[in-house]
Amino acid sequence: MTGGRHIPSQPAAAPLRIALIASARHPITEPFAGGLEAHTWTLSTALRARGHEVTVFAGPGSDPGLGVVELPLRPARISEIACRDTSMVAAPWLREHHAYLQLMLELTRAPSPYDLVHNNSLNYLPVAMAPALPVPVVTTLHTPPTPWIESAIQTAPHCPVHFSAVSAHTAAAWRHIVPAATVVHNGIDTDRWKPGPGGDDLVWSGRIVPEKGTHLAIEAAELSGRKLRIAGPVGDTDYFAAYVRPRLGRTITYEGHLHQPDLCELVGSSAAAVVTPCWDEPYGLVVAEALACGTPVCGFARGALPEIVTPACGRLVEPGDSTALAKSVEPTIGLSRADARRHAEASCSMDVMTASYERFYRSVSA
């Protein structure tokens, strides 16, 4: 400091005690079942690294390094008579309902050992039961509107939940019932998703299900004359058998469900990433992962993708148009890999996301 008055440093804010409610459907561990699980792992790891006390409530088999308390996915004892009732639901749904109900009842106890509860699941009970909790409840909106959560929001005259959304697109989709969700883009660890050297082939990654449009990526790759490498869990075996497996061969290959280091190597050694949502993608974590690897993106301008992909790091075309997508491949490959990486660091990083959540947490718990 030169010549000015001394400005005392501000005391560091006290660490927060956070209860992070995860999805119970899949364990929060690698290889991740999907973007929601990867996001929860990244957020909890980053918050703990910044000094916060984080307890993750998640399904069995989750990474013990996260400080996990396993959700009690024990089935409720339902009588044969009740099972024959026309209102009986599928057993997995009932197990999840029972587990979240038990958890939320436990969290109603006062005094609470937490400063706030962050519901990062897709379940409606943390929203419906928020008025009974002695601490603020934050819920992140990860999907387009669902009837169960819309119903939960309306169970009290004034819903006390503080909502965030993973994109402006998702916030707008919920605006009719959540007028002011705070947008916090998902982020990835740019130290783990490292720049790669690029290559000649295209890559597609994600859950292999109809709404992710793997078959359209195959069509575009074939039209472009480039090889395509596919990676990710098979979420819909019928879809994979009908639309993906028959197209596999010398130019289209399935690399499997990869752990993060192997997936990073695959994406980073590709010329471009192809992203083909057939639904309104709420965020698109695979886009952030590709850009962090320095791999530019070509994809469909649907959902939140136009928020993430800029002309400097990708090309977007009309949704569903595999011919236009194929034509965008070569212009995409010509983009700067360094610019793609810089965009990821500035807009899609774990640090940016976590700092935003910290500000949000402190504003609701003040």
Short mmCIF file of C-alpha atoms in Angstrom, two decimals, residues 19-217:
data_model
loop_
_atom_site.label_atom_id
_atom_site.label_comp_id
_atom_site.label_asym_id
_atom_site.label_seq_id
_atom_site.Cartn_x
_atom_site.Cartn_y
_atom_site.Cartn_z
CA ALA A 19 -27.31 -29.96 5.65
CA LEU A 20 -27.14 -30.87 1.95
CA ILE A 21 -29.97 -33.16 0.81
CA ALA A 22 -28.98 -35.21 -2.23
CA SER A 23 -30.92 -37.39 -4.59
CA ALA A 24 -31.50 -40.85 -3.12
CA ARG A 25 -32.00 -42.56 -6.46
CA HIS A 26 -28.29 -42.98 -7.21
CA PRO A 27 -25.23 -42.91 -4.93
CA ILE A 28 -23.12 -39.75 -4.98
CA THR A 29 -19.93 -41.42 -6.15
CA GLU A 30 -17.90 -41.95 -9.30
CA PRO A 31 -18.63 -42.88 -11.97
CA PHE A 32 -21.62 -40.59 -11.54
CA ALA A 33 -25.04 -41.69 -12.72
CA GLY A 34 -25.73 -38.21 -14.08
CA GLY A 35 -25.16 -34.49 -13.81
CA LEU A 36 -27.15 -34.09 -10.59
CA GLU A 37 -24.92 -36.54 -8.75
CA ALA A 38 -21.75 -34.97 -10.16
CA HIS A 39 -22.97 -31.50 -9.20
CA THR A 40 -23.79 -32.56 -5.62
CA TRP A 41 -20.35 -34.14 -5.20
CA THR A 42 -18.61 -31.02 -6.54
CA LEU A 43 -20.65 -28.58 -4.45
CA SER A 44 -20.22 -30.48 -1.18
CA THR A 45 -16.48 -30.94 -1.79
CA ALA A 46 -15.99 -27.27 -2.62
CA LEU A 47 -17.98 -26.03 0.38
CA ARG A 48 -15.97 -28.23 2.72
CA ALA A 49 -12.72 -27.01 1.17
CA ARG A 50 -13.80 -23.44 1.96
CA GLY A 51 -14.19 -24.29 5.64
CA HIS A 52 -17.91 -25.00 5.92
CA GLU A 53 -19.32 -27.95 7.86
CA VAL A 54 -21.31 -30.00 5.35
CA THR A 55 -23.43 -33.05 6.08
CA VAL A 56 -24.64 -34.79 2.94
CA PHE A 57 -27.82 -36.86 3.20
CA ALA A 58 -27.58 -39.31 0.30
CA GLY A 59 -28.33 -42.83 -0.79
CA PRO A 60 -26.31 -45.92 0.16
CA GLY A 61 -22.98 -46.37 -1.60
CA SER A 62 -22.16 -42.65 -1.70
CA ASP A 63 -18.59 -41.39 -1.32
CA PRO A 64 -17.79 -41.56 2.44
CA GLY A 65 -15.35 -38.68 1.99
CA LEU A 66 -18.31 -36.33 1.65
CA GLY A 67 -19.39 -36.79 5.26
CA VAL A 68 -22.44 -38.75 4.17
CA VAL A 69 -25.34 -39.71 6.37
CA GLU A 70 -27.18 -42.43 4.47
CA LEU A 71 -30.85 -41.86 3.85
CA PRO A 72 -32.83 -44.70 5.44
CA LEU A 73 -33.98 -46.39 2.23
CA ARG A 74 -35.76 -49.09 4.16
CA PRO A 75 -39.17 -49.94 2.76
CA ALA A 76 -42.09 -49.12 4.97
CA ARG A 77 -44.00 -52.21 6.09
CA ILE A 78 -47.06 -51.99 3.87
CA SER A 79 -49.75 -54.60 4.40
CA GLU A 80 -51.00 -56.84 1.60
CA ILE A 81 -54.36 -55.10 1.80
CA ALA A 82 -52.72 -51.68 1.32
CA CYS A 83 -50.60 -52.99 -1.56
CA ARG A 84 -53.77 -54.07 -3.38
CA ASP A 85 -55.22 -50.58 -3.10
CA THR A 86 -55.57 -48.73 -6.42
CA SER A 87 -53.47 -45.87 -5.03
CA MET A 88 -50.41 -48.10 -4.45
CA VAL A 89 -47.33 -46.69 -6.14
CA ALA A 90 -44.16 -48.40 -7.40
CA ALA A 91 -41.90 -49.73 -4.65
CA PRO A 92 -38.87 -47.49 -5.48
CA TRP A 93 -41.05 -44.37 -5.30
CA LEU A 94 -42.46 -45.47 -1.93
CA ARG A 95 -38.96 -46.18 -0.55
CA GLU A 96 -37.77 -42.70 -1.51
CA HIS A 97 -40.90 -41.08 -0.09
CA HIS A 98 -40.46 -42.92 3.20
CA ALA A 99 -36.75 -42.00 3.41
CA TYR A 100 -37.29 -38.29 2.76
CA LEU A 101 -40.25 -38.21 5.14
CA GLN A 102 -38.10 -39.67 7.93
CA LEU A 103 -35.28 -37.23 7.18
CA MET A 104 -37.50 -34.16 7.15
CA LEU A 105 -39.15 -35.15 10.43
CA GLU A 106 -35.67 -35.49 11.94
CA LEU A 107 -34.69 -32.02 10.65
CA THR A 108 -37.72 -30.41 12.34
CA ARG A 109 -36.15 -30.94 15.75
CA ALA A 110 -35.00 -27.82 17.57
CA PRO A 111 -32.45 -26.62 18.27
CA SER A 112 -31.02 -27.53 14.89
CA PRO A 113 -27.36 -28.50 14.49
CA TYR A 114 -27.42 -26.69 11.12
CA ASP A 115 -27.55 -23.07 9.98
CA LEU A 116 -29.48 -23.97 6.85
CA VAL A 117 -30.75 -26.90 4.81
CA HIS A 118 -29.96 -27.04 1.08
CA ASN A 119 -32.32 -29.34 -0.79
CA ASN A 120 -30.38 -30.47 -3.85
CA SER A 121 -32.74 -33.36 -4.58
CA LEU A 122 -35.74 -33.56 -6.89
CA ASN A 123 -38.06 -34.65 -4.10
CA TYR A 124 -41.05 -32.57 -3.06
CA LEU A 125 -41.01 -33.29 0.70
CA PRO A 126 -38.17 -30.88 1.61
CA VAL A 127 -40.25 -28.11 0.01
CA ALA A 128 -43.57 -29.17 1.51
CA MET A 129 -42.14 -29.54 5.04
CA ALA A 130 -39.92 -26.46 5.02
CA PRO A 131 -42.35 -24.43 7.21
CA ALA A 132 -41.76 -26.93 10.04
CA LEU A 133 -37.96 -26.54 10.07
CA PRO A 134 -36.25 -24.19 12.55
CA VAL A 135 -33.67 -23.03 9.95
CA PRO A 136 -33.90 -21.61 6.41
CA VAL A 137 -34.37 -24.02 3.52
CA VAL A 138 -32.78 -23.50 0.11
CA THR A 139 -33.95 -25.55 -2.86
CA THR A 140 -32.16 -25.66 -6.19
CA LEU A 141 -34.39 -26.05 -9.24
CA HIS A 142 -32.61 -28.55 -11.49
CA THR A 143 -35.45 -29.44 -13.88
CA PRO A 144 -38.41 -27.97 -15.72
CA PRO A 145 -41.52 -27.63 -13.52
CA THR A 146 -42.89 -30.83 -11.98
CA PRO A 147 -46.39 -31.28 -10.54
CA TRP A 148 -45.18 -32.60 -7.19
CA ILE A 149 -42.95 -29.63 -6.42
CA GLU A 150 -45.52 -27.14 -7.70
CA SER A 151 -48.00 -28.75 -5.31
CA ALA A 152 -45.51 -28.59 -2.43
CA ILE A 153 -44.90 -24.88 -3.01
CA GLN A 154 -48.61 -24.25 -2.56
CA THR A 155 -49.09 -26.18 0.71
CA ALA A 156 -48.60 -23.01 2.78
CA PRO A 157 -50.05 -19.52 2.20
CA HIS A 158 -46.48 -18.29 1.85
CA CYS A 159 -43.79 -20.77 0.87
CA PRO A 160 -40.71 -20.00 3.03
CA VAL A 161 -38.26 -21.78 0.74
CA HIS A 162 -35.48 -19.75 -0.88
CA PHE A 163 -35.08 -20.95 -4.46
CA SER A 164 -32.09 -20.98 -6.75
CA ALA A 165 -32.08 -22.18 -10.36
CA VAL A 166 -29.25 -23.68 -12.38
CA SER A 167 -29.85 -21.31 -15.31
CA ALA A 168 -31.85 -18.26 -16.33
CA HIS A 169 -33.78 -20.57 -18.66
CA THR A 170 -34.80 -22.78 -15.74
CA ALA A 171 -35.67 -19.78 -13.57
CA ALA A 172 -37.93 -18.47 -16.34
CA ALA A 173 -39.67 -21.84 -16.66
CA TRP A 174 -40.59 -21.73 -12.95
CA ARG A 175 -41.44 -18.02 -12.82
CA HIS A 176 -45.22 -18.60 -12.78
CA ILE A 177 -44.90 -20.12 -9.30
CA VAL A 178 -41.38 -19.07 -8.18
CA PRO A 179 -41.24 -15.39 -9.18
CA ALA A 180 -37.64 -14.71 -8.13
CA ALA A 181 -35.29 -17.69 -8.16
CA THR A 182 -31.63 -16.74 -7.79
CA VAL A 183 -29.64 -18.02 -10.76
CA VAL A 184 -26.50 -19.96 -9.79
CA HIS A 185 -24.98 -21.76 -12.74
CA ASN A 186 -23.59 -25.20 -12.08
CA GLY A 187 -19.82 -25.39 -11.95
CA ILE A 188 -17.11 -27.96 -12.44
CA ASP A 189 -13.66 -28.34 -10.89
CA THR A 190 -11.36 -26.86 -13.51
CA ASP A 191 -8.38 -28.42 -11.72
CA ARG A 192 -9.81 -31.88 -12.38
CA TRP A 193 -11.19 -31.07 -15.85
CA LYS A 194 -7.89 -30.15 -17.47
CA PRO A 195 -7.17 -28.92 -20.99
CA GLY A 196 -6.38 -31.66 -23.47
CA PRO A 197 -4.49 -31.70 -26.75
CA GLY A 198 -7.52 -32.15 -28.99
CA GLY A 199 -7.67 -34.70 -31.78
CA ASP A 200 -9.57 -35.71 -34.90
CA ASP A 201 -12.68 -37.39 -33.48
CA LEU A 202 -15.92 -36.04 -32.03
CA VAL A 203 -17.15 -36.95 -28.56
CA TRP A 204 -20.61 -37.29 -27.03
CA SER A 205 -20.98 -37.81 -23.28
CA GLY A 206 -23.87 -38.09 -20.86
CA ARG A 207 -26.70 -40.38 -19.86
CA ILE A 208 -27.79 -42.46 -22.84
CA VAL A 209 -31.52 -41.81 -22.82
CA PRO A 210 -33.92 -40.51 -25.50
CA GLU A 211 -34.06 -36.96 -24.15
CA LYS A 212 -30.28 -36.58 -24.55
CA GLY A 213 -30.49 -37.44 -28.27
CA THR A 214 -27.49 -39.74 -28.66
CA HIS A 215 -28.91 -41.01 -31.97
CA LEU A 216 -28.87 -37.47 -33.40
CA ALA A 217 -25.21 -37.09 -32.49
#
